Coordinates of C-alpha atoms and ligand atoms in Angstrom, one line a residue:
Chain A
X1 CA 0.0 0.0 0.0
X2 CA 1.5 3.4 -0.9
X3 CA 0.5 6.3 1.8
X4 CA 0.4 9.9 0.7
X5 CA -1.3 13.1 2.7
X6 CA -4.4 13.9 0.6
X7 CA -6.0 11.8 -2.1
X8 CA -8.9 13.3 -4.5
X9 CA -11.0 11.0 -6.6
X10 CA -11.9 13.0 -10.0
X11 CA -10.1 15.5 -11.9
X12 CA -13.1 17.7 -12.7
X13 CA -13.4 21.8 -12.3
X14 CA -14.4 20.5 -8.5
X15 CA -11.5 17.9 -8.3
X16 CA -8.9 20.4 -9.9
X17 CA -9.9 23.0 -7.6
X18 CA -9.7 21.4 -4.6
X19 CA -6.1 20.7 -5.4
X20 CA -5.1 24.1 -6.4
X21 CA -5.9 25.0 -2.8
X22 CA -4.4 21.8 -1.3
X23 CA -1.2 22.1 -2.9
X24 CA -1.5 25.9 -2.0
X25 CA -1.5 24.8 1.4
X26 CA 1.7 22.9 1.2
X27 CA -0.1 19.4 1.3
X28 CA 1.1 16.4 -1.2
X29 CA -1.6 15.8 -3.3
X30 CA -2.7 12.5 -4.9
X31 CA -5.1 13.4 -8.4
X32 CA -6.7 9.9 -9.6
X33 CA -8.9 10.3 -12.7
X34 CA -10.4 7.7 -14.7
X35 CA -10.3 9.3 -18.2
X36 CA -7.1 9.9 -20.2
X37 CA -7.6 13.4 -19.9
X38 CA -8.3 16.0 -16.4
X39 CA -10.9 18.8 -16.7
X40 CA -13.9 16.4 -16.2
X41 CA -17.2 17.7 -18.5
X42 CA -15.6 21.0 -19.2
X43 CA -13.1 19.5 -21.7
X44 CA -16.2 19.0 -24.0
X45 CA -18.2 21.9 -23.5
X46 CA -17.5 24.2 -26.6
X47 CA -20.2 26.8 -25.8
X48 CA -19.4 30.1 -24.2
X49 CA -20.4 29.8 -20.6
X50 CA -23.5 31.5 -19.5
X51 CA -25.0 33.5 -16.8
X52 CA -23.2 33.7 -13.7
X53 CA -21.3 36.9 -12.7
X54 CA -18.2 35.1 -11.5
X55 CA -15.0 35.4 -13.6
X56 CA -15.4 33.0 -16.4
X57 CA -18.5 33.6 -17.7
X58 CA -18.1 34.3 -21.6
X59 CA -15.2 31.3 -21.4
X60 CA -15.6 28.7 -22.9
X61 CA -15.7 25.0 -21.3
X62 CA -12.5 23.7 -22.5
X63 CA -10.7 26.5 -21.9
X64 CA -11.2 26.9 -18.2
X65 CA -10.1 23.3 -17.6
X66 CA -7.3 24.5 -19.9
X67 CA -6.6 26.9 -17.2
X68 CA -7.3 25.0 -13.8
X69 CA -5.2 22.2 -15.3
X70 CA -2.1 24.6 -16.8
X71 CA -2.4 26.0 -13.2
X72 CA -1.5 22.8 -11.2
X73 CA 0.4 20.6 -13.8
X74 CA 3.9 21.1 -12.6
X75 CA 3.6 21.5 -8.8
X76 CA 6.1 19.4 -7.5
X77 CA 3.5 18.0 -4.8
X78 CA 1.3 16.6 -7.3
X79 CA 0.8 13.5 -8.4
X80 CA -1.3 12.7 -11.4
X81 CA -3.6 9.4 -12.3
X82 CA -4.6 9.3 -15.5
X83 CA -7.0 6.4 -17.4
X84 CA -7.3 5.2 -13.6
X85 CA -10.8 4.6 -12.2
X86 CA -11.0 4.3 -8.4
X87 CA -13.4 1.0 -7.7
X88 CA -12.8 1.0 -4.1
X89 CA -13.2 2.9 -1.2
X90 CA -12.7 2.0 2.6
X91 CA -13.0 3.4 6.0
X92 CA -9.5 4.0 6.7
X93 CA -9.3 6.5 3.4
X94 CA -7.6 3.4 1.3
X95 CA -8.5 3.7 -1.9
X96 CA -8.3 0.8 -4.4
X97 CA -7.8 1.7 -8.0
X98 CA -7.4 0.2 -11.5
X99 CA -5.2 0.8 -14.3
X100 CA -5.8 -1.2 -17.3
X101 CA -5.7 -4.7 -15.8
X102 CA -3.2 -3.8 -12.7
X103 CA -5.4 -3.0 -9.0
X104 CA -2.8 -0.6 -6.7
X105 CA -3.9 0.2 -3.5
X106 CA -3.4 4.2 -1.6
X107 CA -4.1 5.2 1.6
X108 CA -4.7 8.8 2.6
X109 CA -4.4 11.1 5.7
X110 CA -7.7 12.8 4.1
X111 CA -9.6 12.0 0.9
X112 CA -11.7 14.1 -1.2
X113 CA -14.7 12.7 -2.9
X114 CA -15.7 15.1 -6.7
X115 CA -16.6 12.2 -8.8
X116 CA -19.3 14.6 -10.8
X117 CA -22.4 12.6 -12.3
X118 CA -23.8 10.3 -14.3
X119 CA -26.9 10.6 -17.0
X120 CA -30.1 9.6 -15.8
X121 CA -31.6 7.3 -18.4
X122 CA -35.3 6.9 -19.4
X123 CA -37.6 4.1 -20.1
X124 CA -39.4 2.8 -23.2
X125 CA -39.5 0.2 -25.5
X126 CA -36.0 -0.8 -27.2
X127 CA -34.1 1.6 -24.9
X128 CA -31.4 -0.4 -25.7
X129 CA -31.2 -0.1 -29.0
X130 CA -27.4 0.7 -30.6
X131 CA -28.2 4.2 -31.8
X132 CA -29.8 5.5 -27.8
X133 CA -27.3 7.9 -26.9
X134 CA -26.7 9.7 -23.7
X135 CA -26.2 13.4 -24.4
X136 CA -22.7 13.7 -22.5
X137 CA -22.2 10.7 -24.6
X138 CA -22.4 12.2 -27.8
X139 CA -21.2 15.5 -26.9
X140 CA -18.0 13.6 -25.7
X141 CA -17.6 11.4 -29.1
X142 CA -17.8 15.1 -31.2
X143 CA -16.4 17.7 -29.6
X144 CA -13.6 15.5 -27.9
X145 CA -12.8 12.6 -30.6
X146 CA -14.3 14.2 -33.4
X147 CA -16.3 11.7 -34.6
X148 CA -20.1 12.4 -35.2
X149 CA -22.5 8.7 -34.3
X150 CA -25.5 10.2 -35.9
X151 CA -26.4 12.6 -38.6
X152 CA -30.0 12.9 -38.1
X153 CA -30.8 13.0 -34.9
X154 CA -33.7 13.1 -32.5
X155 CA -33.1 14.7 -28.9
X156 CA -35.4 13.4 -25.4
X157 CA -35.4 16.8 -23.0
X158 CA -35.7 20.4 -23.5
X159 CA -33.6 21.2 -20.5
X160 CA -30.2 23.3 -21.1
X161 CA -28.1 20.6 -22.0
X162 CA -30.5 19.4 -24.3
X163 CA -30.3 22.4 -26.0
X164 CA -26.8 22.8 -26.0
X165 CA -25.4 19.3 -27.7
X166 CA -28.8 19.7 -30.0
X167 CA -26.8 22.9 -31.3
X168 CA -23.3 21.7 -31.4
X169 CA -24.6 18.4 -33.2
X170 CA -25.7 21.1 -35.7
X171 CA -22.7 22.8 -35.9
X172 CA -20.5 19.5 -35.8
X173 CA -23.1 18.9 -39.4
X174 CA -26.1 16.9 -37.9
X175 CA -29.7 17.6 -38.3
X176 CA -31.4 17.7 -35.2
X177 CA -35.0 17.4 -36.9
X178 CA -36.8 17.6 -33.6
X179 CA -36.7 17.7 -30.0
X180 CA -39.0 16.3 -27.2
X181 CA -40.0 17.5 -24.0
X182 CA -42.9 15.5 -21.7
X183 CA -43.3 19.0 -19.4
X184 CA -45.7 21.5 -21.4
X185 CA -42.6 24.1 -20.9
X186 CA -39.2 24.8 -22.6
X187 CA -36.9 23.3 -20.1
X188 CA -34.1 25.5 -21.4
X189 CA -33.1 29.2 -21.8
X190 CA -35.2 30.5 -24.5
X191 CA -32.4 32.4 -26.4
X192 CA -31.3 28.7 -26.8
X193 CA -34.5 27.2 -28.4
X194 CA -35.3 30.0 -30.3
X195 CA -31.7 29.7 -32.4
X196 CA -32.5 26.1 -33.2
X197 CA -36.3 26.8 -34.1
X198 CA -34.4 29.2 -36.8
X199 CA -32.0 26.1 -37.8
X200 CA -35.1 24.0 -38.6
X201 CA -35.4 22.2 -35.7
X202 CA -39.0 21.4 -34.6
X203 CA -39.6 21.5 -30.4
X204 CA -42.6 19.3 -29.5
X205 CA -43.6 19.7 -25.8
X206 CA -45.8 17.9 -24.2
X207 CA -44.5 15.1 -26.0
X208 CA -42.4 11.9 -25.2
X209 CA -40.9 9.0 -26.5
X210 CA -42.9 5.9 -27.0
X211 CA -40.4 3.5 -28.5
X212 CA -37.3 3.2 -30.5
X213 CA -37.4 1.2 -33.7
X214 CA -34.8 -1.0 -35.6
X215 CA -33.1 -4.0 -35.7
X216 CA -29.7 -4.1 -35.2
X217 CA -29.7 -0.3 -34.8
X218 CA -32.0 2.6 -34.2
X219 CA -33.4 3.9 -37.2
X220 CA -36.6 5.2 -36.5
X221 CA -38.7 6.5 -33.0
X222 CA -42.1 6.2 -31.7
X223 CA -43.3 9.7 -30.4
X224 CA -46.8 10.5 -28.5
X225 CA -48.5 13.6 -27.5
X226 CA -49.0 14.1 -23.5
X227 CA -52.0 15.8 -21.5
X228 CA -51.7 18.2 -18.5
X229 CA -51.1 15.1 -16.3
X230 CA -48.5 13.8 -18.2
X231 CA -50.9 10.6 -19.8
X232 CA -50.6 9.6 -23.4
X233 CA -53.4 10.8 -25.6
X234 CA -55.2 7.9 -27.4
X235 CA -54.0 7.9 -31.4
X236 CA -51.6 10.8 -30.9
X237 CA -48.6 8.9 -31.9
X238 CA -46.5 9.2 -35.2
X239 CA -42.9 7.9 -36.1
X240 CA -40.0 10.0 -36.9
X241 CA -37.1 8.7 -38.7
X242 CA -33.8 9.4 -37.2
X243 CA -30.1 7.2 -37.0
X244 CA -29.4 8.0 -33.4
X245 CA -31.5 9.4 -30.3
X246 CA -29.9 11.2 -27.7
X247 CA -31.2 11.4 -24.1
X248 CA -30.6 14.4 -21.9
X249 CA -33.2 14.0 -18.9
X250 CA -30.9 15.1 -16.0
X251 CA -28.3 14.1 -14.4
X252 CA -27.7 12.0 -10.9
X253 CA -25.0 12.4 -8.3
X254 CA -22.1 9.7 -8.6
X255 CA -22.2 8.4 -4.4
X256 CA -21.6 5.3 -5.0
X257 CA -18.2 5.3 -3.9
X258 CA -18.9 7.2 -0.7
X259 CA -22.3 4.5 -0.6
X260 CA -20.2 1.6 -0.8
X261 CA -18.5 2.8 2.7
X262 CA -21.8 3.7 4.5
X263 CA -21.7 7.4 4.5
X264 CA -25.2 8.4 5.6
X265 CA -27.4 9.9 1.9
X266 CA -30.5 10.7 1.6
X267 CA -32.9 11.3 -1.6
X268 CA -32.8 14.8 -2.8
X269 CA -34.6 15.3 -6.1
X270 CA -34.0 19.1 -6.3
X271 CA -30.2 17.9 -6.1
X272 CA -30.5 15.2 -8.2
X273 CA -31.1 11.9 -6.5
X274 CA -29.0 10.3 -3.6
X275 CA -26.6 12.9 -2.4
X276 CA -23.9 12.1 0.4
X277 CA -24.8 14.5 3.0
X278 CA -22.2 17.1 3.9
X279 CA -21.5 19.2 6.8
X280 CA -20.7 22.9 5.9
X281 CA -17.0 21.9 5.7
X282 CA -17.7 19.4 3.2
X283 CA -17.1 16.7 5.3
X284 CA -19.3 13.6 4.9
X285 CA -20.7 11.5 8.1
X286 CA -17.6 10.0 7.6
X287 CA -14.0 11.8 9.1
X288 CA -11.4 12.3 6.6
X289 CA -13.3 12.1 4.0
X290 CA -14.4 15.2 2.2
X291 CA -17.1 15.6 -1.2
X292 CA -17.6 18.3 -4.1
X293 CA -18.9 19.4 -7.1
X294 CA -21.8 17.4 -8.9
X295 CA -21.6 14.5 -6.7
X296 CA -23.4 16.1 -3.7
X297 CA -25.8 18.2 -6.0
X298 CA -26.0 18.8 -9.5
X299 CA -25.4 22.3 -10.1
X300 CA -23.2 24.0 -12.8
X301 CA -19.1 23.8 -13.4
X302 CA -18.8 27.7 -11.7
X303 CA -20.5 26.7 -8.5
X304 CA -18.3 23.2 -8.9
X305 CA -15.3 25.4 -8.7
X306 CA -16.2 27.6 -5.8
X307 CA -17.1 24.0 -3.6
X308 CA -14.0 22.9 -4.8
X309 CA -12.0 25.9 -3.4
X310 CA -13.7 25.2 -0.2
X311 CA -13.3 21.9 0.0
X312 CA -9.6 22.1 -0.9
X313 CA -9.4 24.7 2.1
X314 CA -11.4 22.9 4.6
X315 CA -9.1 19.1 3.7
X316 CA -5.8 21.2 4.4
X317 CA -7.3 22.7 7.8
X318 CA -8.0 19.1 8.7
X319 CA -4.8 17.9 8.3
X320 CA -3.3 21.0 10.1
X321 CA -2.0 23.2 6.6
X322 CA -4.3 26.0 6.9
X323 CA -3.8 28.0 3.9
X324 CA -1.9 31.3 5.1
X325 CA -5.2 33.3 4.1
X326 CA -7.1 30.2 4.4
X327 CA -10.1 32.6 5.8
X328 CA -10.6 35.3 3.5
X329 CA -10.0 32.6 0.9
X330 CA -13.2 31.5 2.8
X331 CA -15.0 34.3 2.8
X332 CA -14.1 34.8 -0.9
X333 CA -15.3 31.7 -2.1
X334 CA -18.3 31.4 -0.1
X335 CA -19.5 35.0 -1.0
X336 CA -19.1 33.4 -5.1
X337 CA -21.5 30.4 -4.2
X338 CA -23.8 32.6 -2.4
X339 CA -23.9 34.8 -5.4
X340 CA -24.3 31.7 -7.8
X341 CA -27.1 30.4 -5.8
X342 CA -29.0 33.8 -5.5
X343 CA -30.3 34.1 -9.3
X344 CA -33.8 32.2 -10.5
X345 CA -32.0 28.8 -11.6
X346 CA -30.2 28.5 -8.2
X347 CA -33.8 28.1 -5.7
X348 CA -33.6 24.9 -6.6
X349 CA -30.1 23.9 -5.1
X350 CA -31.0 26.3 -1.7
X351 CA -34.4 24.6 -1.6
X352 CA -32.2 21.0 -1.6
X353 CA -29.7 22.3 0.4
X354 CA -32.3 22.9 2.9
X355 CA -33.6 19.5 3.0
X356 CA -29.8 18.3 3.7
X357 CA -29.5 20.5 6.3
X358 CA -33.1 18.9 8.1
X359 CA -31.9 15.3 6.8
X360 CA -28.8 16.1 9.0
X361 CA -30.4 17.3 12.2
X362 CA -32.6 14.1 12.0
X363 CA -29.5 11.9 11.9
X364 CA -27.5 13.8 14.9
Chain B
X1 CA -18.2 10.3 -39.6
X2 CA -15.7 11.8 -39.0
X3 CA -16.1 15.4 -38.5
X4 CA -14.4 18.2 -40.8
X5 CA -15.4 21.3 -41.0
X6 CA -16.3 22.7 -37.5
X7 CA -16.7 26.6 -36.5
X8 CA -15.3 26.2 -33.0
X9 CA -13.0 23.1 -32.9
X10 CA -10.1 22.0 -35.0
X11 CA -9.2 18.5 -35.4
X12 CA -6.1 18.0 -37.1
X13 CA -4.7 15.2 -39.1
X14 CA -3.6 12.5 -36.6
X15 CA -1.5 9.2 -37.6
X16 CA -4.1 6.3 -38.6
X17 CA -3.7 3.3 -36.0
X18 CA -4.5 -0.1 -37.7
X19 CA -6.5 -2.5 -35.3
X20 CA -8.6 -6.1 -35.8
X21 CA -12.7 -5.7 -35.9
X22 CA -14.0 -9.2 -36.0
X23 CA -10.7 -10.7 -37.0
X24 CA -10.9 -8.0 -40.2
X25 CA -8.2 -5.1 -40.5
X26 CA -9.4 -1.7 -39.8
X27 CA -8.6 1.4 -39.1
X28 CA -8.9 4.6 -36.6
X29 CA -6.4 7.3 -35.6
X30 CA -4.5 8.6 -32.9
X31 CA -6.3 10.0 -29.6
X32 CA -8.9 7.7 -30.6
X33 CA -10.6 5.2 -27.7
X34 CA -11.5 2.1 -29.4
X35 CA -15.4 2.8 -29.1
X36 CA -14.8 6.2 -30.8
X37 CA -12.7 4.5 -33.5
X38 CA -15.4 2.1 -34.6
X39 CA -18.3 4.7 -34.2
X40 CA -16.5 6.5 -36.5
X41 CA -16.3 3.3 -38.6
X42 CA -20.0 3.2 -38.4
X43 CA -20.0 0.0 -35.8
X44 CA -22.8 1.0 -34.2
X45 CA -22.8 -2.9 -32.2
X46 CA -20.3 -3.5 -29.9
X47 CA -21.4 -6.7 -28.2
X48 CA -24.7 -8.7 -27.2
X49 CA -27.0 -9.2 -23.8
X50 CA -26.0 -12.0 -21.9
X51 CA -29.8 -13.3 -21.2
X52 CA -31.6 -12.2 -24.7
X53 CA -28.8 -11.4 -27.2
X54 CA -29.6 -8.4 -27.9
X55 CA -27.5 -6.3 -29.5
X56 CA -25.7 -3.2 -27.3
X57 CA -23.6 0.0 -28.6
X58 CA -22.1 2.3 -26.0
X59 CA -24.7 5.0 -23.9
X60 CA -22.3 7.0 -21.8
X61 CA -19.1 7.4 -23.0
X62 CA -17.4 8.2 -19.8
X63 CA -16.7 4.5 -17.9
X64 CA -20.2 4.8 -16.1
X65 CA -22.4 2.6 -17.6
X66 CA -20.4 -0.8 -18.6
X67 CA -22.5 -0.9 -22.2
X68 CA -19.6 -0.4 -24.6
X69 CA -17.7 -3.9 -22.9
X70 CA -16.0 -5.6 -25.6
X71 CA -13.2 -8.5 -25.7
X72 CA -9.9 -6.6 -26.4
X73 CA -6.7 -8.8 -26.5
X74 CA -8.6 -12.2 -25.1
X75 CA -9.5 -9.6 -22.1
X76 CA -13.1 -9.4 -21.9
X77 CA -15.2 -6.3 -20.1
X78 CA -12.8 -3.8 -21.5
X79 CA -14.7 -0.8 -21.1
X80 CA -13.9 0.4 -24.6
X81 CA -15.4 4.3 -24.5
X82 CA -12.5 4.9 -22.1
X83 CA -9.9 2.4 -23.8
X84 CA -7.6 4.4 -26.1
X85 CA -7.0 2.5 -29.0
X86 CA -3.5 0.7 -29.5
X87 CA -1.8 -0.2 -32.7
X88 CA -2.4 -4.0 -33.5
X89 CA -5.4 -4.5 -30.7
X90 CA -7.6 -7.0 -31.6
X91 CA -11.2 -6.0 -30.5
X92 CA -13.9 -8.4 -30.6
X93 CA -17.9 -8.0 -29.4
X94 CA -18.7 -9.3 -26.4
X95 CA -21.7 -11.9 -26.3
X96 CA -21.5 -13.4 -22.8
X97 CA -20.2 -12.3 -19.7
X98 CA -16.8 -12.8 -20.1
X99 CA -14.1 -15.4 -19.4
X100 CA -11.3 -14.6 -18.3
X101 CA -8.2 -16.4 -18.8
Ligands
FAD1 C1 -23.9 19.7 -21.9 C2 -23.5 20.4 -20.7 C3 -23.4 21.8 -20.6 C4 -23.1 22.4 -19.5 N1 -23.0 23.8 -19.5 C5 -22.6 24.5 -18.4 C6 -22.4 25.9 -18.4 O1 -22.7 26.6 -19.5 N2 -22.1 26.6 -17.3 C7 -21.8 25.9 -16.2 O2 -21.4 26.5 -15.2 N3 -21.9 24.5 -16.1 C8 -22.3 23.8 -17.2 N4 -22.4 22.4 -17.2 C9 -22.2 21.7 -15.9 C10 -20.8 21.4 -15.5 O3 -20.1 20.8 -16.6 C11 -20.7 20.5 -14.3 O4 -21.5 21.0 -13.3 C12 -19.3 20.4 -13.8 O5 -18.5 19.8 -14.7 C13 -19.3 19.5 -12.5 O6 -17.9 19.4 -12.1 P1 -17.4 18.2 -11.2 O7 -15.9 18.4 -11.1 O8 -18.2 18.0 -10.0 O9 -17.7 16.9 -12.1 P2 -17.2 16.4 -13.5 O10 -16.9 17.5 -14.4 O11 -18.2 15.4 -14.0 O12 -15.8 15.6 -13.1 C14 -15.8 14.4 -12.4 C15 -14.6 13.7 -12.8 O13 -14.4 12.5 -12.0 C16 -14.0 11.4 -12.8 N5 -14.4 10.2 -12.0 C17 -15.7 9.8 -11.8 N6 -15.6 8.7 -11.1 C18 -14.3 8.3 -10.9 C19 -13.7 7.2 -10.3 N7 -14.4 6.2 -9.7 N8 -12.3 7.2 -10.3 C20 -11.6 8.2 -11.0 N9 -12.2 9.2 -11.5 C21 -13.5 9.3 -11.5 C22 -14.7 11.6 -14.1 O14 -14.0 10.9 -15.1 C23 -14.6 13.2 -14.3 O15 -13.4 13.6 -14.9 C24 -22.8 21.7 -18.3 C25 -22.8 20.3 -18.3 C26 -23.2 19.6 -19.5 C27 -23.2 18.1 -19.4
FES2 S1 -20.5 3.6 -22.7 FE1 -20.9 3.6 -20.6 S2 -19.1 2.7 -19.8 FE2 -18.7 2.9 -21.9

């Protein structure tokens, strides 16, 4: 077993952070990320960022993991796992991790949980189908590997992200002939729909997917019109053709390492699911061991950042490295997440945030 | 498909990588992982359910979901959406659970 100070599981904006302010600190810093690349969903994300007021809104994704990463890369106290997926994690902070077909073991004074999410996924008839496409999925095969799975395409969810990889399948030369949403609303920004209502794309709501067609692959779909209730309406179906369908119905927080140990969670839905709960130092029920970003709440990569600033701060205090400025760093970074959270989109997260905090007085 | 022409990305001419599909030579390129290289082959099937036989292509792309498993090398359960591609690998669908070796 090799020992080092501070491990953190995912290289994400929330991972990456964290470390910045670990290895500020003076702590040694372990980085383990399964992908062959760091910078988490940002590295795919070619939009400019939207909305908040914090400094890199206007950037664009890959670009501010460009930045976070550029900013660590050659600290002498940091050590970097690529293409290595944790798969286990124990009381004692020991991690268990695989590389291609070798398992190494790590133990850690402290441990730092920013794992992001996954894609929730939806149900219907041939789901399975080659052709059903997760969203992150196919905005990871164009705008990282450049290769496009579908060129006419048919999108489940109206929601931003929905939006957003409908448009760059556009611009990466897909047709997006139409997009789905079962709510009787535009999930997404409306600046959004209305530039691909101009590209040709139609946007049916109150509308769902039925089932997906083919036989080896996908090459047609099922759709079917919804009431106020959200029941099907008798003979309102029709059949769109299409070569790949791509689902973007939210996301859900990856806890399953922090599960697998028995720290206590509890079923959010306005953060996503099962969230680890956290104390306002980021620690889980559990000592030593720390979570951030996506995985305790789905939010957005700015507020990702600011959590892991904090966390990174709050890890080195535990292991007795305050940062030299360690609390107007605090102040600082809480005052951004404050700010984040205060606009329309973020009464959602403070709503969940609140049912953590009553989850957590009912566990004490 | 490959894409081309793009308004915000460039992707630039990388070195082909030859690999076995089925025991038949193909070909992807550098920075490729092996389930990008044969989506961009058009391979939309990368293996079959255990139970029913039905065929599976990848969903998630990021290591989360276990869909895209394939046999690489006699190794089966290779995730292959996070598996960059090697020169000479020999990828095969998956139809059972996996033995290993
Ligand atoms: C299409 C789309 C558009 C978006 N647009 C915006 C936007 O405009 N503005 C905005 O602020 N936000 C946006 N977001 C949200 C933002 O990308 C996320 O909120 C942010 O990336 C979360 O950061 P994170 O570090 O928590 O997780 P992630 O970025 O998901 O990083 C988690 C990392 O952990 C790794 N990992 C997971 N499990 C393991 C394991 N067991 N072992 C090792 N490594 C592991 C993963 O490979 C990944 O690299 C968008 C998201 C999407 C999908
Ligand atoms: S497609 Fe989900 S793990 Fe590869």
């Amino acid at each position: 077993m090799i020992k080092k100070e501070c491990i953190i599981v995912g290289g994400g904006p929330a991972g990456l952070c964290a470390a910045s302010m670990a290895l500020a600190a003076g702590c040694e810093v372990l980085l383990v990320e399964r992908s062959a690349k760091l910078g988490g969903q940002l590295i795919k994300q070619t939009h400019k960022f939207f909305g908040s007021k914090n400094q890199y809104a206007k950037w664009r994704g890959f670009d501010i993991a460009e930045k976070l990463i550029s900013e660590i890369i050659d600290h002498p106290k940091l050590t970097v796992l690529l293409n290595t997926t944790v798969v286990g994690l124990y009381k004692d902070q020991v991690i268990t991790v695989l590389c291609g077909q070798d398992y190494t073991r790590y133990q850690g004074d402290a441990l730092l949980v920013a794992t992001g999410a996954s894609e929730k996924f939806l149900a219907f008839e041939n789901n399975d189908l080659p052709g059903v496409y997760g969203a992150g999925a196919i905005q990871t095969l164009m705008n990282i590997y450049g290769v496009l799975p579908g060129k006419n395409v048919v999108m489940v969810g109206s929601g931003n992200i929905g939006l957003i990889v409908s448009y760059q399948l556009i611009q990466a030369g897909a047709f997006v002939s139409t997009i789905v949403e079962a709510a009787p609303i535009i999930g997404g920004y409306k600046v959004h729909a209305s530039k691909l209502v101009r590209l040709g794309t139609k946007i049916l709501t109150s509308t769902t997917i039925k089932k997906a067609i083919g036989k080896d692959h996908i090459e047609s779909v099922e759709i079917i019109s919804l009431d106020e209730n959200f029941k099907e309406i008798a003979d309102s179906s029709r059949i769109i053709a299409c070569d790949a369908l791509c689902v973007s119905v939210g996301l859900s927080p990856m806890h399953h390492l922090l599960s697998m140990i028995g720290a206590q969670t509890k079923y959010i839905p306005e953060l996503g699911g099962f969230v680890p709960l956290i104390d306002n130092r980021f620690q889980t029920s559990l000592p030593a061991i720390f979570a951030v970003g996506d995985c305790v709440g789905i939010e957005e990569a700015s507020a990702a950042m600011m959590e892991g600033f904090l966390g990174g701060l709050y890890l080195s205090e535990f292991l007795d490295k305050k940062h030299p400025d360690h609390n107007q760093l605090i102040e600082k970074y809480e005052k951004e997440l404050f700010l984040l959270r205060d606009g329309p989109f973020g009464k959602k997260t403070k709503d969940g945030l609140r049912k953590m905090e009553d989850a957590k007085q009912h566990v004490e | 498909m490959r894409i081309k022409n793009h308004p915000i990305l460039t992707f630039t001419q990388e070195a082909e990588i030859a690999f076995t599909f089925e025991g038949k030579s193909v070909k992807g390129i550098k920075g490729d992982t092996i389930a990008s290289a044969l989506s961009a082959l058009g391979i939309m099937t990368l293996g079959h359910s255990i139970k029913r036989n039905r065929p599976r292509g990848f969903y998630c792309a990021i290591g989360n979901c276990a869909s895209c498993s394939m046999v690489v090398n006699g190794v089966p359960n290779v995730r292959t959406c996070i598996t960059l591609l090697e020169e000479n690998m020999d990828v095969w669908r998956q139809m059972d659970k996996g033995v290993y070796k």
